[in-house]
Amino acid sequence: MKSVKGEKERLIDDYGREIRSLRFSITNRCNLNCIYCHREGEGRRELGEEISAELVIEIARVASGYFNIRKIKFSGGEPLLRDDLVDIVQGMRDFEDDISATTNGVFLKKYAAELADAGMDRVNVSLDSLKEERYDFITSSSNNLPKVIEGIYSAIDAGLTPVKLNMVLLKGINDDEIVGMMDFVRECNKRGEVAILQLIELIPCFNHKPLQGPGAEPHTMLNYEADFYGVEAELKSKASAIKTRRLQHRRKYFVDGVEVEVVHPIDNTEFCANCSRLRITSDGKIKPCLLRNDHLVPIESVDERHIINKLKLAMRYREPFYGR
Ligand code: SAM
């Protein structure tokens, strides 16, 4: 790792990748059970002790104060299951530029206004289908889709925008719904320029559970990898403008007034070469790569020097998963 002395030290790994954001998994618990979910690379492990609110805030404080990292995302499991999430957000609002969460949206109606008041800036909401039977199948749950839709509108009304709608493309399950999802984004945007569609490539990972439910065959998730290159080519052909984000070189396509961002990590060396986030697991370990669990760095105290040293140690383990 190379630390550049300036006004503040910066966290830059051996591949020249500077950390600009922290992604905290604050719980491994979830109220849904999506068939493909990697739970931020933790899988469905035994539920142990969750990282404390105090430690989350202290890590964020050190990252911001010492390394100038001022962008935080909460994930999980389902982050809205943490009943201290509002307090956590409040505890860091003064030293962060951008606080967001990725949520399944089921509890958003209840919490959106409170989270916005506490200092949250925006949310991503997972929405893989607008068809109830498919949604239930994908999430292994029932009666939740209407709650999620309501939650999305509550988030928009609370100003947690832009709301990004995260859609993991699953071949033969929801890959015919991109146009429908874009229509839904257009519907949301009647309330302002408030929604973005984010298409996510399925990571066929170690933790998937075999498909169950109506019509399911005993496949592995590998059978559900959609043709992402084809999807991107189609977006490209229809786009009036294309932009590239600094984070993981993600492309954004502007199609018929809808912004569509594409998250395409598999075998994509550009994706890893431009990775600028560090993850913290739900039990308080720094996770240098989503796709690896063999170099986790536990943070065992809220002491500032300890946290600084652990962040620096984790940087030594960072290497691109694709393109090494
Ligand atoms: N419960 C929250 C939610 O539903 O957004 C946060 C946790 S979830 C792990 C965070 C994001 O990871 C979601 O947008 C989800 O779609 C995505 N995700 C989970 N497993 C994935 C996989 N195998 N491949 C690609 N994306 C995945």
mmCIF file of C-alpha atoms and ligand atoms in Angstrom:
data_model
loop_
_atom_site.group_PDB
_atom_site.id
_atom_site.type_symbol
_atom_site.label_atom_id
_atom_site.label_comp_id
_atom_site.label_asym_id
_atom_site.label_seq_id
_atom_site.Cartn_x
_atom_site.Cartn_y
_atom_site.Cartn_z
ATOM 1 C CA MET A 1 0.000 0.000 0.000
ATOM 2 C CA LYS A 2 1.086 3.513 -0.750
ATOM 3 C CA SER A 3 -0.006 6.338 1.525
ATOM 4 C CA VAL A 4 0.379 9.765 0.087
ATOM 5 C CA LYS A 5 1.151 12.457 2.624
ATOM 6 C CA GLY A 6 -0.901 15.528 2.071
ATOM 7 C CA GLU A 7 -3.335 17.358 4.180
ATOM 8 C CA LYS A 8 -4.873 13.974 4.837
ATOM 9 C CA GLU A 9 -3.445 10.556 4.204
ATOM 10 C CA ARG A 10 -5.068 8.620 1.362
ATOM 11 C CA LEU A 11 -5.654 4.908 1.133
ATOM 12 C CA ILE A 12 -4.196 3.707 -2.151
ATOM 13 C CA ASP A 13 -3.465 0.039 -2.833
ATOM 14 C CA ASP A 14 -0.580 -1.524 -4.739
ATOM 15 C CA TYR A 15 -2.606 -1.332 -7.935
ATOM 16 C CA GLY A 16 -3.086 2.420 -7.659
ATOM 17 C CA ARG A 17 -6.700 2.118 -6.557
ATOM 18 C CA GLU A 18 -7.703 4.764 -4.054
ATOM 19 C CA ILE A 19 -10.495 4.036 -1.571
ATOM 20 C CA ARG A 20 -13.302 6.569 -1.850
ATOM 21 C CA SER A 21 -16.171 4.779 -0.109
ATOM 22 C CA LEU A 22 -16.982 2.286 2.631
ATOM 23 C CA ARG A 23 -19.711 -0.302 2.266
ATOM 24 C CA PHE A 24 -20.921 -1.601 5.617
ATOM 25 C CA SER A 25 -22.925 -4.769 5.898
ATOM 26 C CA ILE A 26 -24.598 -4.002 9.206
ATOM 27 C CA THR A 27 -26.512 -7.249 9.575
ATOM 28 C CA ASN A 28 -26.587 -10.649 7.947
ATOM 29 C CA ARG A 29 -30.281 -11.020 8.825
ATOM 30 C CA CYS A 30 -32.857 -10.587 6.094
ATOM 31 C CA ASN A 31 -36.640 -10.729 5.900
ATOM 32 C CA LEU A 32 -36.434 -12.016 2.309
ATOM 33 C CA ASN A 33 -34.514 -14.952 0.914
ATOM 34 C CA CYS A 34 -33.542 -14.107 -2.665
ATOM 35 C CA ILE A 35 -32.561 -17.177 -4.611
ATOM 36 C CA TYR A 36 -29.289 -15.660 -5.822
ATOM 37 C CA CYS A 37 -28.195 -13.568 -2.872
ATOM 38 C CA HIS A 38 -24.514 -13.424 -1.906
ATOM 39 C CA ARG A 39 -25.219 -11.311 1.199
ATOM 40 C CA GLU A 40 -22.314 -9.053 0.335
ATOM 41 C CA GLY A 41 -20.048 -12.068 -0.013
ATOM 42 C CA GLU A 42 -20.770 -13.345 3.499
ATOM 43 C CA GLY A 43 -23.343 -15.935 2.502
ATOM 44 C CA ARG A 44 -25.831 -17.373 4.917
ATOM 45 C CA ARG A 45 -23.443 -17.920 7.746
ATOM 46 C CA GLU A 46 -24.345 -18.646 11.359
ATOM 47 C CA LEU A 47 -25.754 -15.466 12.818
ATOM 48 C CA GLY A 48 -23.222 -14.138 15.293
ATOM 49 C CA GLU A 49 -22.757 -10.849 17.034
ATOM 50 C CA GLU A 50 -23.399 -7.848 14.813
ATOM 51 C CA ILE A 51 -21.038 -4.948 14.475
ATOM 52 C CA SER A 52 -21.994 -2.312 17.056
ATOM 53 C CA ALA A 53 -23.380 1.070 16.115
ATOM 54 C CA GLU A 54 -20.454 2.629 17.962
ATOM 55 C CA LEU A 55 -17.888 0.733 15.892
ATOM 56 C CA VAL A 56 -19.656 1.568 12.611
ATOM 57 C CA ILE A 57 -19.607 5.261 13.495
ATOM 58 C CA GLU A 58 -15.979 5.189 14.675
ATOM 59 C CA ILE A 59 -14.747 3.443 11.520
ATOM 60 C CA ALA A 60 -16.608 6.024 9.444
ATOM 61 C CA ARG A 61 -15.193 8.844 11.582
ATOM 62 C CA VAL A 62 -11.610 7.611 11.142
ATOM 63 C CA ALA A 63 -12.076 6.995 7.422
ATOM 64 C CA SER A 64 -13.424 10.491 7.002
ATOM 65 C CA GLY A 65 -11.153 12.389 9.396
ATOM 66 C CA TYR A 66 -7.906 10.592 8.665
ATOM 67 C CA PHE A 67 -8.276 9.322 5.095
ATOM 68 C CA ASN A 68 -10.833 11.742 3.676
ATOM 69 C CA ILE A 69 -13.296 8.964 2.755
ATOM 70 C CA ARG A 70 -16.736 10.543 3.033
ATOM 71 C CA LYS A 71 -19.045 8.192 1.257
ATOM 72 C CA ILE A 72 -20.889 5.423 3.103
ATOM 73 C CA LYS A 73 -23.264 2.731 1.952
ATOM 74 C CA PHE A 74 -25.209 0.401 4.259
ATOM 75 C CA SER A 75 -26.126 -3.047 3.086
ATOM 76 C CA GLY A 76 -26.628 -6.519 4.547
ATOM 77 C CA GLY A 77 -28.723 -8.699 4.980
ATOM 78 C CA GLU A 78 -31.442 -6.105 5.197
ATOM 79 C CA PRO A 79 -30.058 -2.917 6.770
ATOM 80 C CA LEU A 80 -33.512 -1.647 7.760
ATOM 81 C CA LEU A 81 -33.777 -4.580 10.167
ATOM 82 C CA ARG A 82 -31.239 -2.796 12.382
ATOM 83 C CA ASP A 83 -33.351 -0.769 14.769
ATOM 84 C CA ASP A 84 -30.415 1.565 15.423
ATOM 85 C CA LEU A 85 -29.887 2.481 11.747
ATOM 86 C CA VAL A 86 -31.404 5.924 12.271
ATOM 87 C CA ASP A 87 -28.996 6.529 15.190
ATOM 88 C CA ILE A 88 -26.049 5.299 13.125
ATOM 89 C CA VAL A 89 -26.887 7.693 10.310
ATOM 90 C CA GLN A 90 -27.367 10.532 12.762
ATOM 91 C CA GLY A 91 -24.033 9.719 14.378
ATOM 92 C CA MET A 92 -22.099 10.228 11.160
ATOM 93 C CA ARG A 93 -24.086 12.840 9.253
ATOM 94 C CA ASP A 94 -21.746 15.660 10.289
ATOM 95 C CA PHE A 95 -18.641 14.162 8.713
ATOM 96 C CA GLU A 96 -20.023 12.399 5.621
ATOM 97 C CA ASP A 97 -20.816 13.814 2.178
ATOM 98 C CA ASP A 98 -22.933 10.920 0.970
ATOM 99 C CA ILE A 99 -24.819 8.358 3.069
ATOM 100 C CA SER A 100 -26.951 5.744 1.351
ATOM 101 C CA ALA A 101 -28.361 2.267 1.834
ATOM 102 C CA THR A 102 -29.311 -0.598 -0.379
ATOM 103 C CA THR A 103 -32.559 -2.127 0.854
ATOM 104 C CA ASN A 104 -35.235 -4.524 -0.288
ATOM 105 C CA GLY A 105 -37.695 -1.704 0.410
ATOM 106 C CA VAL A 106 -40.222 -3.706 2.412
ATOM 107 C CA PHE A 107 -39.839 -1.403 5.445
ATOM 108 C CA LEU A 108 -39.100 1.794 3.559
ATOM 109 C CA LYS A 109 -42.561 3.249 3.902
ATOM 110 C CA LYS A 110 -42.119 3.147 7.668
ATOM 111 C CA TYR A 111 -38.552 4.516 7.795
ATOM 112 C CA ALA A 112 -37.966 6.720 4.738
ATOM 113 C CA ALA A 113 -38.840 10.062 6.336
ATOM 114 C CA GLU A 114 -36.971 9.219 9.555
ATOM 115 C CA LEU A 115 -33.857 8.178 7.660
ATOM 116 C CA ALA A 116 -33.946 11.308 5.545
ATOM 117 C CA ASP A 117 -34.299 13.458 8.669
ATOM 118 C CA ALA A 118 -31.377 11.619 10.264
ATOM 119 C CA GLY A 119 -29.141 12.530 7.319
ATOM 120 C CA MET A 120 -29.418 9.720 4.812
ATOM 121 C CA ASP A 121 -29.053 11.054 1.269
ATOM 122 C CA ARG A 122 -30.457 8.346 -0.963
ATOM 123 C CA VAL A 123 -31.360 4.677 -1.297
ATOM 124 C CA ASN A 124 -31.037 1.801 -3.729
ATOM 125 C CA VAL A 125 -34.039 -0.505 -3.723
ATOM 126 C CA SER A 126 -33.802 -4.067 -4.971
ATOM 127 C CA LEU A 127 -36.606 -4.711 -7.418
ATOM 128 C CA ASP A 128 -36.067 -7.694 -9.664
ATOM 129 C CA SER A 129 -39.577 -7.949 -11.043
ATOM 130 C CA LEU A 130 -42.825 -6.021 -11.219
ATOM 131 C CA LYS A 131 -44.783 -9.224 -11.631
ATOM 132 C CA GLU A 132 -45.980 -10.498 -8.299
ATOM 133 C CA GLU A 133 -45.556 -14.212 -8.947
ATOM 134 C CA ARG A 134 -41.998 -13.735 -10.201
ATOM 135 C CA TYR A 135 -41.136 -11.359 -7.377
ATOM 136 C CA ASP A 136 -42.395 -13.893 -4.831
ATOM 137 C CA PHE A 137 -40.411 -16.643 -6.495
ATOM 138 C CA ILE A 138 -37.176 -14.674 -6.638
ATOM 139 C CA THR A 139 -37.461 -13.442 -3.043
ATOM 140 C CA SER A 140 -38.929 -16.683 -1.646
ATOM 141 C CA SER A 141 -41.627 -14.595 -0.005
ATOM 142 C CA SER A 142 -45.192 -13.467 -0.542
ATOM 143 C CA ASN A 143 -47.239 -10.255 -0.441
ATOM 144 C CA ASN A 144 -44.191 -7.984 -0.392
ATOM 145 C CA LEU A 145 -44.130 -6.419 -3.877
ATOM 146 C CA PRO A 146 -46.892 -3.841 -3.128
ATOM 147 C CA LYS A 147 -45.021 -2.834 0.054
ATOM 148 C CA VAL A 148 -41.816 -2.344 -1.941
ATOM 149 C CA ILE A 149 -43.578 -0.168 -4.515
ATOM 150 C CA GLU A 150 -45.073 1.924 -1.713
ATOM 151 C CA GLY A 151 -41.644 2.090 -0.112
ATOM 152 C CA ILE A 152 -40.110 3.406 -3.331
ATOM 153 C CA TYR A 153 -42.692 6.191 -3.505
ATOM 154 C CA SER A 154 -42.117 7.001 0.174
ATOM 155 C CA ALA A 155 -38.377 7.252 -0.447
ATOM 156 C CA ILE A 156 -38.984 9.583 -3.370
ATOM 157 C CA ASP A 157 -41.348 11.727 -1.318
ATOM 158 C CA ALA A 158 -38.831 11.849 1.549
ATOM 159 C CA GLY A 159 -36.142 13.066 -0.868
ATOM 160 C CA LEU A 160 -33.935 9.942 -0.648
ATOM 161 C CA THR A 161 -33.097 10.480 -4.285
ATOM 162 C CA PRO A 162 -32.074 9.514 -6.800
ATOM 163 C CA VAL A 163 -33.646 6.176 -5.924
ATOM 164 C CA LYS A 164 -31.767 3.494 -7.795
ATOM 165 C CA LEU A 165 -33.786 0.417 -8.638
ATOM 166 C CA ASN A 166 -31.445 -2.558 -8.474
ATOM 167 C CA MET A 167 -32.452 -5.323 -10.838
ATOM 168 C CA VAL A 168 -30.335 -8.478 -10.994
ATOM 169 C CA LEU A 169 -30.856 -9.943 -14.446
ATOM 170 C CA LEU A 170 -31.802 -13.609 -14.370
ATOM 171 C CA LYS A 171 -32.048 -15.383 -17.679
ATOM 172 C CA GLY A 172 -35.499 -16.845 -18.289
ATOM 173 C CA ILE A 173 -36.853 -15.325 -15.093
ATOM 174 C CA ASN A 174 -36.864 -11.537 -15.436
ATOM 175 C CA ASP A 175 -34.651 -10.651 -18.417
ATOM 176 C CA ASP A 176 -37.757 -9.799 -20.463
ATOM 177 C CA GLU A 177 -38.712 -7.060 -18.011
ATOM 178 C CA ILE A 178 -36.145 -4.369 -18.768
ATOM 179 C CA VAL A 179 -38.604 -2.355 -20.845
ATOM 180 C CA GLY A 180 -41.307 -2.706 -18.170
ATOM 181 C CA MET A 181 -38.853 -1.589 -15.531
ATOM 182 C CA MET A 182 -37.908 1.429 -17.627
ATOM 183 C CA ASP A 183 -41.605 2.309 -17.851
ATOM 184 C CA PHE A 184 -41.785 2.129 -14.073
ATOM 185 C CA VAL A 185 -38.778 4.471 -13.783
ATOM 186 C CA ARG A 186 -40.613 6.869 -16.111
ATOM 187 C CA GLU A 187 -43.665 6.638 -13.848
ATOM 188 C CA CYS A 188 -41.515 7.462 -10.799
ATOM 189 C CA ASN A 189 -39.947 10.366 -12.666
ATOM 190 C CA LYS A 190 -43.326 12.042 -12.954
ATOM 191 C CA ARG A 191 -42.453 13.153 -9.398
ATOM 192 C CA GLY A 192 -39.199 14.739 -10.653
ATOM 193 C CA GLU A 193 -35.917 13.318 -11.940
ATOM 194 C CA VAL A 194 -35.865 10.875 -9.087
ATOM 195 C CA ALA A 195 -35.279 7.319 -10.257
ATOM 196 C CA ILE A 196 -32.561 5.390 -12.060
ATOM 197 C CA LEU A 197 -32.577 1.786 -13.217
ATOM 198 C CA GLN A 198 -29.497 -0.212 -12.282
ATOM 199 C CA LEU A 199 -29.051 -3.510 -14.118
ATOM 200 C CA ILE A 200 -26.817 -5.903 -12.212
ATOM 201 C CA GLU A 201 -25.066 -8.920 -13.628
ATOM 202 C CA LEU A 202 -25.679 -12.060 -11.610
ATOM 203 C CA ILE A 203 -22.626 -13.189 -9.703
ATOM 204 C CA PRO A 204 -23.053 -16.965 -9.615
ATOM 205 C CA CYS A 205 -21.573 -17.364 -6.203
ATOM 206 C CA PHE A 206 -20.809 -19.892 -3.606
ATOM 207 C CA ASN A 207 -23.871 -19.182 -1.488
ATOM 208 C CA HIS A 208 -26.837 -19.632 -3.750
ATOM 209 C CA LYS A 209 -29.461 -22.028 -2.597
ATOM 210 C CA PRO A 210 -30.953 -24.383 -5.151
ATOM 211 C CA LEU A 211 -34.034 -22.972 -6.793
ATOM 212 C CA GLN A 212 -37.330 -23.909 -5.248
ATOM 213 C CA GLY A 213 -40.889 -22.947 -6.026
ATOM 214 C CA PRO A 214 -43.258 -23.062 -8.963
ATOM 215 C CA GLY A 215 -41.700 -24.412 -12.108
ATOM 216 C CA ALA A 216 -38.253 -24.583 -10.623
ATOM 217 C CA GLU A 217 -35.851 -27.181 -11.880
ATOM 218 C CA PRO A 218 -32.841 -28.337 -9.923
ATOM 219 C CA HIS A 219 -30.475 -25.932 -11.685
ATOM 220 C CA THR A 220 -27.597 -24.037 -10.287
ATOM 221 C CA MET A 221 -27.559 -20.262 -10.548
ATOM 222 C CA LEU A 222 -25.151 -20.602 -13.453
ATOM 223 C CA ASN A 223 -28.176 -21.396 -15.590
ATOM 224 C CA TYR A 224 -29.561 -17.947 -14.901
ATOM 225 C CA GLU A 225 -26.695 -15.804 -16.125
ATOM 226 C CA ALA A 226 -28.207 -13.406 -18.642
ATOM 227 C CA ASP A 227 -26.366 -12.263 -21.750
ATOM 228 C CA PHE A 228 -25.003 -9.037 -20.322
ATOM 229 C CA TYR A 229 -22.944 -8.137 -23.370
ATOM 230 C CA GLY A 230 -26.125 -8.426 -25.458
ATOM 231 C CA VAL A 231 -28.045 -6.234 -23.006
ATOM 232 C CA GLU A 232 -25.311 -3.580 -23.085
ATOM 233 C CA ALA A 233 -25.111 -3.678 -26.873
ATOM 234 C CA GLU A 234 -28.852 -3.069 -27.102
ATOM 235 C CA LEU A 235 -28.728 -0.183 -24.632
ATOM 236 C CA LYS A 236 -25.805 1.278 -26.562
ATOM 237 C CA SER A 237 -27.702 1.137 -29.826
ATOM 238 C CA LYS A 238 -30.677 2.970 -28.302
ATOM 239 C CA ALA A 239 -28.866 5.459 -26.067
ATOM 240 C CA SER A 240 -28.920 9.173 -26.765
ATOM 241 C CA ALA A 241 -25.911 9.558 -24.431
ATOM 242 C CA ILE A 242 -23.460 7.281 -22.617
ATOM 243 C CA LYS A 243 -21.391 8.205 -19.570
ATOM 244 C CA THR A 244 -18.830 6.280 -17.561
ATOM 245 C CA ARG A 245 -18.706 6.487 -13.769
ATOM 246 C CA ARG A 246 -15.400 6.546 -11.984
ATOM 247 C CA LEU A 247 -16.585 3.763 -9.622
ATOM 248 C CA GLN A 248 -15.730 0.472 -11.323
ATOM 249 C CA HIS A 249 -16.018 2.190 -14.716
ATOM 250 C CA ARG A 250 -19.758 1.545 -14.721
ATOM 251 C CA ARG A 251 -21.544 2.718 -17.814
ATOM 252 C CA LYS A 252 -24.713 4.782 -17.766
ATOM 253 C CA TYR A 253 -26.985 4.759 -20.787
ATOM 254 C CA PHE A 254 -29.641 7.391 -21.346
ATOM 255 C CA VAL A 255 -32.496 5.775 -23.250
ATOM 256 C CA ASP A 256 -35.803 7.503 -23.986
ATOM 257 C CA GLY A 257 -35.416 9.764 -20.973
ATOM 258 C CA VAL A 258 -34.425 6.954 -18.589
ATOM 259 C CA GLU A 259 -31.009 6.575 -17.016
ATOM 260 C CA VAL A 260 -29.840 2.963 -16.964
ATOM 261 C CA GLU A 261 -26.648 2.107 -15.101
ATOM 262 C CA VAL A 262 -24.986 -1.226 -15.734
ATOM 263 C CA VAL A 263 -23.039 -3.208 -13.134
ATOM 264 C CA HIS A 264 -21.086 -5.817 -14.999
ATOM 265 C CA PRO A 265 -18.367 -7.333 -12.816
ATOM 266 C CA ILE A 266 -17.825 -10.842 -14.162
ATOM 267 C CA ASP A 267 -14.544 -11.267 -15.997
ATOM 268 C CA ASN A 268 -14.468 -7.502 -16.343
ATOM 269 C CA THR A 269 -10.945 -6.345 -15.615
ATOM 270 C CA GLU A 270 -12.017 -2.711 -15.897
ATOM 271 C CA PHE A 271 -14.520 -3.281 -13.102
ATOM 272 C CA CYS A 272 -11.875 -4.478 -10.655
ATOM 273 C CA ALA A 273 -9.225 -2.052 -11.887
ATOM 274 C CA ASN A 274 -11.520 0.791 -10.882
ATOM 275 C CA CYS A 275 -12.767 -0.598 -7.576
ATOM 276 C CA SER A 276 -12.617 2.178 -5.014
ATOM 277 C CA ARG A 277 -14.609 0.714 -2.149
ATOM 278 C CA LEU A 278 -13.692 -1.134 0.986
ATOM 279 C CA ARG A 279 -16.238 -3.369 2.676
ATOM 280 C CA ILE A 280 -16.902 -4.035 6.339
ATOM 281 C CA THR A 281 -18.675 -7.275 7.254
ATOM 282 C CA SER A 282 -21.663 -7.550 9.572
ATOM 283 C CA ASP A 283 -19.382 -8.910 12.300
ATOM 284 C CA GLY A 284 -16.854 -6.119 12.047
ATOM 285 C CA LYS A 285 -14.137 -7.316 9.672
ATOM 286 C CA ILE A 286 -12.664 -5.365 6.793
ATOM 287 C CA LYS A 287 -13.310 -7.254 3.547
ATOM 288 C CA PRO A 288 -10.925 -6.168 0.820
ATOM 289 C CA CYS A 289 -12.847 -7.933 -2.001
ATOM 290 C CA LEU A 290 -16.493 -8.944 -2.431
ATOM 291 C CA LEU A 291 -15.466 -12.248 -3.980
ATOM 292 C CA ARG A 292 -12.940 -13.412 -1.396
ATOM 293 C CA ASN A 293 -13.154 -14.322 2.263
ATOM 294 C CA ASP A 294 -9.589 -15.462 2.841
ATOM 295 C CA HIS A 295 -8.093 -12.147 3.841
ATOM 296 C CA LEU A 296 -10.566 -10.558 6.232
ATOM 297 C CA VAL A 297 -9.157 -8.128 8.786
ATOM 298 C CA PRO A 298 -11.025 -7.998 12.125
ATOM 299 C CA ILE A 299 -11.451 -4.651 13.829
ATOM 300 C CA GLU A 300 -11.459 -5.387 17.536
ATOM 301 C CA SER A 301 -11.692 -1.975 19.143
ATOM 302 C CA VAL A 302 -12.983 1.518 18.597
ATOM 303 C CA ASP A 303 -9.541 2.953 19.285
ATOM 304 C CA GLU A 304 -8.584 5.363 16.517
ATOM 305 C CA ARG A 305 -4.995 4.121 16.061
ATOM 306 C CA HIS A 306 -6.207 0.499 15.960
ATOM 307 C CA ILE A 307 -8.740 1.330 13.222
ATOM 308 C CA ILE A 308 -6.150 3.274 11.196
ATOM 309 C CA ASN A 309 -3.695 0.353 11.376
ATOM 310 C CA LYS A 310 -6.326 -2.200 10.393
ATOM 311 C CA LEU A 311 -7.482 -0.137 7.425
ATOM 312 C CA LYS A 312 -3.874 0.147 6.272
ATOM 313 C CA LEU A 313 -3.328 -3.605 6.774
ATOM 314 C CA ALA A 314 -6.426 -4.459 4.724
ATOM 315 C CA MET A 315 -5.085 -2.312 1.897
ATOM 316 C CA ARG A 316 -2.080 -4.625 1.567
ATOM 317 C CA TYR A 317 -4.424 -7.514 0.772
ATOM 318 C CA ARG A 318 -6.285 -5.724 -1.986
ATOM 319 C CA GLU A 319 -5.804 -7.076 -5.472
ATOM 320 C CA PRO A 320 -8.116 -7.162 -8.496
ATOM 321 C CA PHE A 321 -10.151 -10.387 -8.591
ATOM 322 C CA TYR A 322 -10.380 -10.205 -12.375
ATOM 323 C CA GLY A 323 -7.277 -9.160 -14.248
ATOM 324 C CA ARG A 324 -4.586 -10.142 -11.801
HETATM 325 N N1 SAM B 1 -31.270 -6.500 1.464
HETATM 326 C C1 SAM B 1 -30.710 -5.410 0.750
HETATM 327 C C2 SAM B 1 -31.211 -5.359 -0.668
HETATM 328 O O1 SAM B 1 -32.067 -6.178 -1.026
HETATM 329 O O2 SAM B 1 -30.799 -4.489 -1.404
HETATM 330 C C3 SAM B 1 -29.194 -5.330 0.792
HETATM 331 C C4 SAM B 1 -28.408 -6.580 0.603
HETATM 332 S S1 SAM B 1 -28.260 -7.139 -1.069
HETATM 333 C C5 SAM B 1 -26.954 -8.340 -0.847
HETATM 334 C C6 SAM B 1 -27.434 -5.819 -1.905
HETATM 335 C C7 SAM B 1 -27.448 -5.906 -3.396
HETATM 336 O O3 SAM B 1 -26.687 -7.009 -3.825
HETATM 337 C C8 SAM B 1 -28.829 -6.079 -3.983
HETATM 338 O O4 SAM B 1 -29.087 -5.097 -4.948
HETATM 339 C C9 SAM B 1 -28.772 -7.434 -4.628
HETATM 340 O O5 SAM B 1 -29.587 -7.502 -5.750
HETATM 341 C C10 SAM B 1 -27.302 -7.591 -4.956
HETATM 342 N N2 SAM B 1 -26.908 -8.994 -5.071
HETATM 343 C C11 SAM B 1 -27.073 -9.961 -4.152
HETATM 344 N N3 SAM B 1 -26.610 -11.153 -4.595
HETATM 345 C C12 SAM B 1 -26.156 -10.940 -5.839
HETATM 346 C C13 SAM B 1 -25.579 -11.786 -6.830
HETATM 347 N N4 SAM B 1 -25.368 -13.103 -6.632
HETATM 348 N N5 SAM B 1 -25.201 -11.223 -7.993
HETATM 349 C C14 SAM B 1 -25.385 -9.898 -8.210
HETATM 350 N N6 SAM B 1 -25.937 -9.061 -7.311
HETATM 351 C C15 SAM B 1 -26.327 -9.572 -6.140
#
